[in-house]
CSV table of C-alpha atoms in Angstrom, one decimal:
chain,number,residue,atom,x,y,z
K,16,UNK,CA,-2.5,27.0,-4.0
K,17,UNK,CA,-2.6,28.1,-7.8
K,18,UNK,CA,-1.6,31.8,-8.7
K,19,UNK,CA,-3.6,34.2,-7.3
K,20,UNK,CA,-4.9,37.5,-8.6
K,21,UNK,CA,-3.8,39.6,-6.1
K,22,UNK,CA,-5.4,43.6,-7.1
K,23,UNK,CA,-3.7,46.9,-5.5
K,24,UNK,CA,-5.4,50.0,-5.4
K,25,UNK,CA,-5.3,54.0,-3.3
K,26,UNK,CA,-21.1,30.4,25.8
K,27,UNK,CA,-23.9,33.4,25.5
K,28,UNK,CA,-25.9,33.1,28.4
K,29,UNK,CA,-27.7,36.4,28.3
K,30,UNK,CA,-29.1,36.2,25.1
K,31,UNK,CA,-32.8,36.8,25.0
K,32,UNK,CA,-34.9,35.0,22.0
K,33,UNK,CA,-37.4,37.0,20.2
K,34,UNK,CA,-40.3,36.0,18.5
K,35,UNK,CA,-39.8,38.0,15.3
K,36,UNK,CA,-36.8,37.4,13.0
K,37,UNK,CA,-35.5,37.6,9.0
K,38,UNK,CA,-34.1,34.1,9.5
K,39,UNK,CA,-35.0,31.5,6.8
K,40,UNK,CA,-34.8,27.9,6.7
K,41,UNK,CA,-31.8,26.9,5.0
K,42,UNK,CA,-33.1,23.3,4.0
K,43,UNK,CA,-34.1,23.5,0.4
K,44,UNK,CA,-38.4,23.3,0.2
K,45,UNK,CA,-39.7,20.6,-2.6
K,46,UNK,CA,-40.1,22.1,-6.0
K,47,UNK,CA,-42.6,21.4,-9.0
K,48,UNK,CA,-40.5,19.9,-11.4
K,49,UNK,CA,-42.8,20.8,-14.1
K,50,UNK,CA,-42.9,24.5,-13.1
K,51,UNK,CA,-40.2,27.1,-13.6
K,52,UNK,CA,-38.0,27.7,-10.5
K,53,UNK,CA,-37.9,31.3,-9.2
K,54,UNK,CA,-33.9,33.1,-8.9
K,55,UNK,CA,-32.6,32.5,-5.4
K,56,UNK,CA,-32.1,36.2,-4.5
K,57,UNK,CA,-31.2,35.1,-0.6
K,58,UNK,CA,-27.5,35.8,0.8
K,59,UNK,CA,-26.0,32.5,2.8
K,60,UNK,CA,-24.2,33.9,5.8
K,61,UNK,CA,-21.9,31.3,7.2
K,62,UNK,CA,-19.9,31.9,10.3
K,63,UNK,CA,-16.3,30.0,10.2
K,64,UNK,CA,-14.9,31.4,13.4
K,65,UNK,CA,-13.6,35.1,14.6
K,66,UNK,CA,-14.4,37.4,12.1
K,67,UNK,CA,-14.2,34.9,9.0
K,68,UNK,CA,-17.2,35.0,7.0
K,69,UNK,CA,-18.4,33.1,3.7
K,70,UNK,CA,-21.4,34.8,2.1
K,71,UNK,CA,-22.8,32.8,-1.3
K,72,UNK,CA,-25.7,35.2,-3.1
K,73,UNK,CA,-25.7,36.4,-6.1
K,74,UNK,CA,-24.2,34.2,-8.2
K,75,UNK,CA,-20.5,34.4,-5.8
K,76,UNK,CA,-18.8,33.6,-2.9
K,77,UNK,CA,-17.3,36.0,-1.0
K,78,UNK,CA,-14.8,35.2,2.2
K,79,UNK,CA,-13.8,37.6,4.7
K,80,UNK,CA,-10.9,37.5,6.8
K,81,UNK,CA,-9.6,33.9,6.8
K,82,UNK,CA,-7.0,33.2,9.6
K,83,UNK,CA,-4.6,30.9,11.4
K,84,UNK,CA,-5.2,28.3,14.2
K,85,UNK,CA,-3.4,30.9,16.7
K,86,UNK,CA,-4.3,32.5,20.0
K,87,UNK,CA,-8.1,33.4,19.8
K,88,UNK,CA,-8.9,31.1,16.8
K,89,UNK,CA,-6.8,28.0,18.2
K,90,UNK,CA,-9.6,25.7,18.1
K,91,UNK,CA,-11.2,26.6,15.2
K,92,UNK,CA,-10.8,24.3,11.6
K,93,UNK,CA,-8.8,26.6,9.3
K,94,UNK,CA,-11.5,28.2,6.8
K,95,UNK,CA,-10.4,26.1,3.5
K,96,UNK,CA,-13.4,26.7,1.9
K,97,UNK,CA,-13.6,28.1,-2.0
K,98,UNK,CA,-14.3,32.3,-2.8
K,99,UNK,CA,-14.4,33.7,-5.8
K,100,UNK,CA,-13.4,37.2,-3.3
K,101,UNK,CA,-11.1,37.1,-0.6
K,102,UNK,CA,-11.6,40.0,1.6
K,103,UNK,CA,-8.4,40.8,4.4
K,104,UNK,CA,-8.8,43.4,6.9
K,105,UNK,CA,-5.1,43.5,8.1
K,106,UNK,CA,-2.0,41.2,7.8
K,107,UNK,CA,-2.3,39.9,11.7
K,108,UNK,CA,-2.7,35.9,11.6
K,109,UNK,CA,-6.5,35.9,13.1
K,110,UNK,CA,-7.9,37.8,9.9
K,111,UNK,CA,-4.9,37.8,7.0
K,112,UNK,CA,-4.2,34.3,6.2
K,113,UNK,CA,-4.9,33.5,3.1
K,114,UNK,CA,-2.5,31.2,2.0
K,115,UNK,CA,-3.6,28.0,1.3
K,116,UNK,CA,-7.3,28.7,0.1
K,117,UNK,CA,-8.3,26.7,-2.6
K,118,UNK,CA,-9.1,27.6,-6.3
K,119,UNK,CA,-7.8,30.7,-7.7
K,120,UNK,CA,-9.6,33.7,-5.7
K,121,UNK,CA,-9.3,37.5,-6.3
K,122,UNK,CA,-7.7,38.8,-2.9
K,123,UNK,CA,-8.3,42.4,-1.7
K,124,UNK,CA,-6.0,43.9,1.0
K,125,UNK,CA,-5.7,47.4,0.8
K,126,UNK,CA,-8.3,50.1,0.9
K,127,UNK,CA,-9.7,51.5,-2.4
K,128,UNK,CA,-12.6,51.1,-4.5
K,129,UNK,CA,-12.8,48.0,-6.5
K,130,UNK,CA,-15.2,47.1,-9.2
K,131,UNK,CA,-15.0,42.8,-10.1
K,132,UNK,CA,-17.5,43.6,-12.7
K,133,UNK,CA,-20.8,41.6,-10.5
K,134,UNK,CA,-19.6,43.0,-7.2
K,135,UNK,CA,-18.2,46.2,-6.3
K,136,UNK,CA,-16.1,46.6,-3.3
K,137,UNK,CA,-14.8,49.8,-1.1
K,138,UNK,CA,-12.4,49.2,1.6
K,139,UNK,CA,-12.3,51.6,4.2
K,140,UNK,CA,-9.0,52.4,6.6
K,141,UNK,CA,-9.5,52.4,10.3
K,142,UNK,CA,-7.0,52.2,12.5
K,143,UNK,CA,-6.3,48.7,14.4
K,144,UNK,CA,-5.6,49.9,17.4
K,145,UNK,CA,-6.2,53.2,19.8
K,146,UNK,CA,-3.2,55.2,19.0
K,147,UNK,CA,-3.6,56.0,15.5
K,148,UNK,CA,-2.9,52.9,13.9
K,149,UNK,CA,0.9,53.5,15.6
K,150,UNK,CA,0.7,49.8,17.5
K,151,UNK,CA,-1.0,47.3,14.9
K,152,UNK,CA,-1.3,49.0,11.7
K,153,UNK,CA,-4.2,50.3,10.2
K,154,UNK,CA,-7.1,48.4,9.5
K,155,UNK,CA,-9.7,47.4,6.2
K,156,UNK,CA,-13.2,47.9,6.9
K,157,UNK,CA,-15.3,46.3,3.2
K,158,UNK,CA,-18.5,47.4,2.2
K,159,UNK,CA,-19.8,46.0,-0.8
K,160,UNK,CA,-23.7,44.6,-1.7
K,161,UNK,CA,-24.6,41.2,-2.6
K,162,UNK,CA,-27.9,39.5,-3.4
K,163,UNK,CA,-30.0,42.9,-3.1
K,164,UNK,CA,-28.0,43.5,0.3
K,165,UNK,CA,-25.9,45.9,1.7
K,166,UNK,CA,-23.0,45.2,4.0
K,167,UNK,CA,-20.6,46.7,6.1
K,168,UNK,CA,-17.7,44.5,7.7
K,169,UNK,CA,-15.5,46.4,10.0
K,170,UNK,CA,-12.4,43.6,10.4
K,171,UNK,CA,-10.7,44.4,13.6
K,172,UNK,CA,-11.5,48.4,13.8
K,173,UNK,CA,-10.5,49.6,16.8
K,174,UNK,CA,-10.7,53.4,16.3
K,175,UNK,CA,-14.3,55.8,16.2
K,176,UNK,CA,-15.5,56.1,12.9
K,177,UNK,CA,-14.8,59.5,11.8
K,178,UNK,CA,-17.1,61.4,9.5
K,179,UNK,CA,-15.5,60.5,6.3
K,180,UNK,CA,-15.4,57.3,7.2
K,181,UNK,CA,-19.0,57.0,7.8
K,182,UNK,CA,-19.9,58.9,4.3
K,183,UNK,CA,-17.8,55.6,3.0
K,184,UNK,CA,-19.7,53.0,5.0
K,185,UNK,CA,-23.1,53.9,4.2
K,186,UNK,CA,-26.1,52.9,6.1
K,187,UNK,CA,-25.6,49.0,5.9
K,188,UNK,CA,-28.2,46.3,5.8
K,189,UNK,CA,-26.4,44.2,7.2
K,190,UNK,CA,-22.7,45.0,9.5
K,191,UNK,CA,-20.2,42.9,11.7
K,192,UNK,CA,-18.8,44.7,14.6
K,193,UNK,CA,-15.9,43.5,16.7
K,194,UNK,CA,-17.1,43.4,20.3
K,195,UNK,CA,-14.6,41.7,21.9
K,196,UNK,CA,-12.2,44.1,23.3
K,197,UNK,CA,-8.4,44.5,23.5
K,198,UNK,CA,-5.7,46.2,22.1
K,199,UNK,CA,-6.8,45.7,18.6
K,200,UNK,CA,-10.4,45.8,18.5
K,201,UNK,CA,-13.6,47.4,19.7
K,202,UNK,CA,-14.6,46.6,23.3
K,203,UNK,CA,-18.1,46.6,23.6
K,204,UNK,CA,-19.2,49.8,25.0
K,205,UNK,CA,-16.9,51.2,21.9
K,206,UNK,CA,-18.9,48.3,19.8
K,207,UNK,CA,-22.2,49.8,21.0
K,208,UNK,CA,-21.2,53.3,19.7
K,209,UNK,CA,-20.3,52.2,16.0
K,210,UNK,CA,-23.8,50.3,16.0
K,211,UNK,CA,-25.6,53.4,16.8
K,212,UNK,CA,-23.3,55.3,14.1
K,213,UNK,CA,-23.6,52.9,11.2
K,214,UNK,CA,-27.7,52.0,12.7
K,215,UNK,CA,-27.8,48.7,10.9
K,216,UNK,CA,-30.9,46.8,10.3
K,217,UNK,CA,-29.0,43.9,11.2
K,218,UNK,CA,-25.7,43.3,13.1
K,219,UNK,CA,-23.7,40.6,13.6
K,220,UNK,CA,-20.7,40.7,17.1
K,221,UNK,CA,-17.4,39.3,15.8
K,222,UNK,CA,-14.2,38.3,17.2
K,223,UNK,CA,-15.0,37.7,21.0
K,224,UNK,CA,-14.0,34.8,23.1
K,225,UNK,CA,-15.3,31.4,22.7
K,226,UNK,CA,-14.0,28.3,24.1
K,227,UNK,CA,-11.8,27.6,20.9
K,228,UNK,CA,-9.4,30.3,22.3
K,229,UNK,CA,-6.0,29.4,23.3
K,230,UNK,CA,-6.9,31.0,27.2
K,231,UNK,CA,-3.4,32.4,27.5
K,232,UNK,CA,-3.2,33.9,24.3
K,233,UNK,CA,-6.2,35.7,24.3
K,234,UNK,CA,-7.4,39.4,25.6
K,235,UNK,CA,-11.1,39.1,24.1
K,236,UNK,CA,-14.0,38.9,26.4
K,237,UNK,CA,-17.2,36.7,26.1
K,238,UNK,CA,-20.5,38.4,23.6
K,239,UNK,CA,-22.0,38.6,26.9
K,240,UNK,CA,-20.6,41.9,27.7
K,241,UNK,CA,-22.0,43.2,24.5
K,242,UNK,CA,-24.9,41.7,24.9
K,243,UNK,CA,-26.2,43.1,28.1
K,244,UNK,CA,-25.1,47.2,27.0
K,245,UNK,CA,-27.6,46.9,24.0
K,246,UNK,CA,-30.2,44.5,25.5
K,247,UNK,CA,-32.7,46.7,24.4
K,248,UNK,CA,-32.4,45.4,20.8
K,249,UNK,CA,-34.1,42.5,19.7
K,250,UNK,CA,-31.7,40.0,20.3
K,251,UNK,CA,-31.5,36.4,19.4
K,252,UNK,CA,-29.1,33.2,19.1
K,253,UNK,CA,-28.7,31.6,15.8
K,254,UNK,CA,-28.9,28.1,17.1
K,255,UNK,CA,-26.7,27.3,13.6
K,256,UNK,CA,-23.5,28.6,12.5
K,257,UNK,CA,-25.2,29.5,9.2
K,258,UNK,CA,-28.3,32.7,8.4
K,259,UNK,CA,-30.1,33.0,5.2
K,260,UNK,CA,-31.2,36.1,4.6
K,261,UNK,CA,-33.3,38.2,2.0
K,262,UNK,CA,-33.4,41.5,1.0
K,263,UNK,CA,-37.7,41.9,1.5
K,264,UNK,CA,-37.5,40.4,5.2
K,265,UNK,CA,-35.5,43.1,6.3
K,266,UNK,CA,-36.8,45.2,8.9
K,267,UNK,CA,-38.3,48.4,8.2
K,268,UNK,CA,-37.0,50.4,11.5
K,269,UNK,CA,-34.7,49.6,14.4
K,270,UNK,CA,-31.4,46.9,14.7
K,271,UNK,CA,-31.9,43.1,14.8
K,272,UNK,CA,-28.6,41.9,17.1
K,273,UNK,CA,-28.2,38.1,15.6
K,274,UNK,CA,-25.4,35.8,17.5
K,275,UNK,CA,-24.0,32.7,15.5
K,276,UNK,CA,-23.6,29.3,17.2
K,277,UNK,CA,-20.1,28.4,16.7
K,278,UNK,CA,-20.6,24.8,18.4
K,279,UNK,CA,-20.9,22.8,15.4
K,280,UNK,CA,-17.9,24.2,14.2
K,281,UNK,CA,-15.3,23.1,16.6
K,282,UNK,CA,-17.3,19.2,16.8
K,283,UNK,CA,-16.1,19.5,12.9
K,284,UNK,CA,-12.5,19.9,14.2
């Protein structure tokens, strides 16, 4: 991997499908050639496995939280895939690794606020584990807003958002919430409680168990058990492991609970 610019600073069985949803073909439709095209304002979403996100809008790509083939993420393809951002939550191998990416990406680690000139970045310390960050270390929650959207991505929290904290975070478009349980991350009744704090209009469960998990080295539990303590939400399964979104299909009240398909993932493995 070339130098990098590294910058410092301070499956789902209960899912119900709803009729309604702010997902958007991602095939391309036909174009005029003769007429002007209109700005692609959308934000890509693509799932890579456990908490590792790519999202492509605005003119950048932005990956959070690549990791190791280790333990929960055994049987997931490593996430080589080119950023202009790196985002890293904590140094622990299922959301730290990020040697080896390709290119020459800007890699944030600590919390701070950041300004990369088209984006603008706040991470956001909360603690990794339930004893004060004592165990595992504290943890890098990132909010920044791309492509007209606002988004929150809490890593592996594993601690209640504390009033401050929440001032930081905003009131996200769009947030990814570790559901799975365990020593280092929210289980899912603690889940529920940061989605009715941060009271996205969309949010996205990370970093629960899925068949690419090493069984033995693994504490998570399935998305199910999320799943069924907020089944009043509209809830539906991304039959892709990829969402296209825009900013003016967002819904105007209430949480939109979307599930990635990570299927097509592991058959590229």
């Amino acid at each position: 991997m070339k130098r990098r610019d590294f910058i410092l600073s301070a499956g789902t069985s209960f899912l119900t499908v709803a009729v309604s949803s702010v997902l958007a073909e991602t095939k391309p439709k036909p174009t005029n050639p003769t007429s002007p095209q209109k700005p692609d304002n959308s934000l890509l979403v693509q799932w890579l496995g456990h908490s590792c996100f790519l999202f492509t809008g605005g003119g950048q790509r932005v990956l959070v939280n690549p990791f190791r083939a280790i333990g929960c993420t055994a049987g997931f393809p490593l996430p080589k895939v080119e950023a202009d951002i790196v985002l890293i939550s904590s140094q622990l191998w299922d959301e730290g690794a990020a040697e080896g990416l390709p290119g020459n990406p800007k890699i944030l680690f600590e919390p701070g606020a950041y300004d990369l000139g088209k984006l603008k970045f706040q991470g956001i310390s909360i603690a990794h584990d339930r004893v004060g960050g004592k165990r595992f270390g504290m943890n890098v929650a990132w909010r920044w807003a791309q492509a007209g959207i606002s988004i929150v991505h809490l890593g592996g929290a594993a601690a209640p958002i504390e009033l401050e904290q929440r001032i930081l975070l905003g009131s996200p478009d769009l947030a990814f919430i570790p559901v799975g349980g365990g020593p280092k991350n929210y289980n899912p009744q603690e889940a529920k409680q940061a989605l009715e704090v941060l009271q996205p209009r969309i949010a996205v469960p990370t970093q629960y168990f899925t068949s690419a998990a090493d069984k033995k080295a693994c504490e998570l539990v399935s998305v199910d058990e999320f799943l069924k303590l907020v089944k009043d939400k509209n809830i539906r399964l991304i039959e892709d492991n990829k969402l296209r979104i825009r900013a003016a299909d967002l819904p105007k009240k209430g949480t939109l609970i979307r599930v990635f398909d990570y299927r097509n993932l592991l058959e590229k493995s």
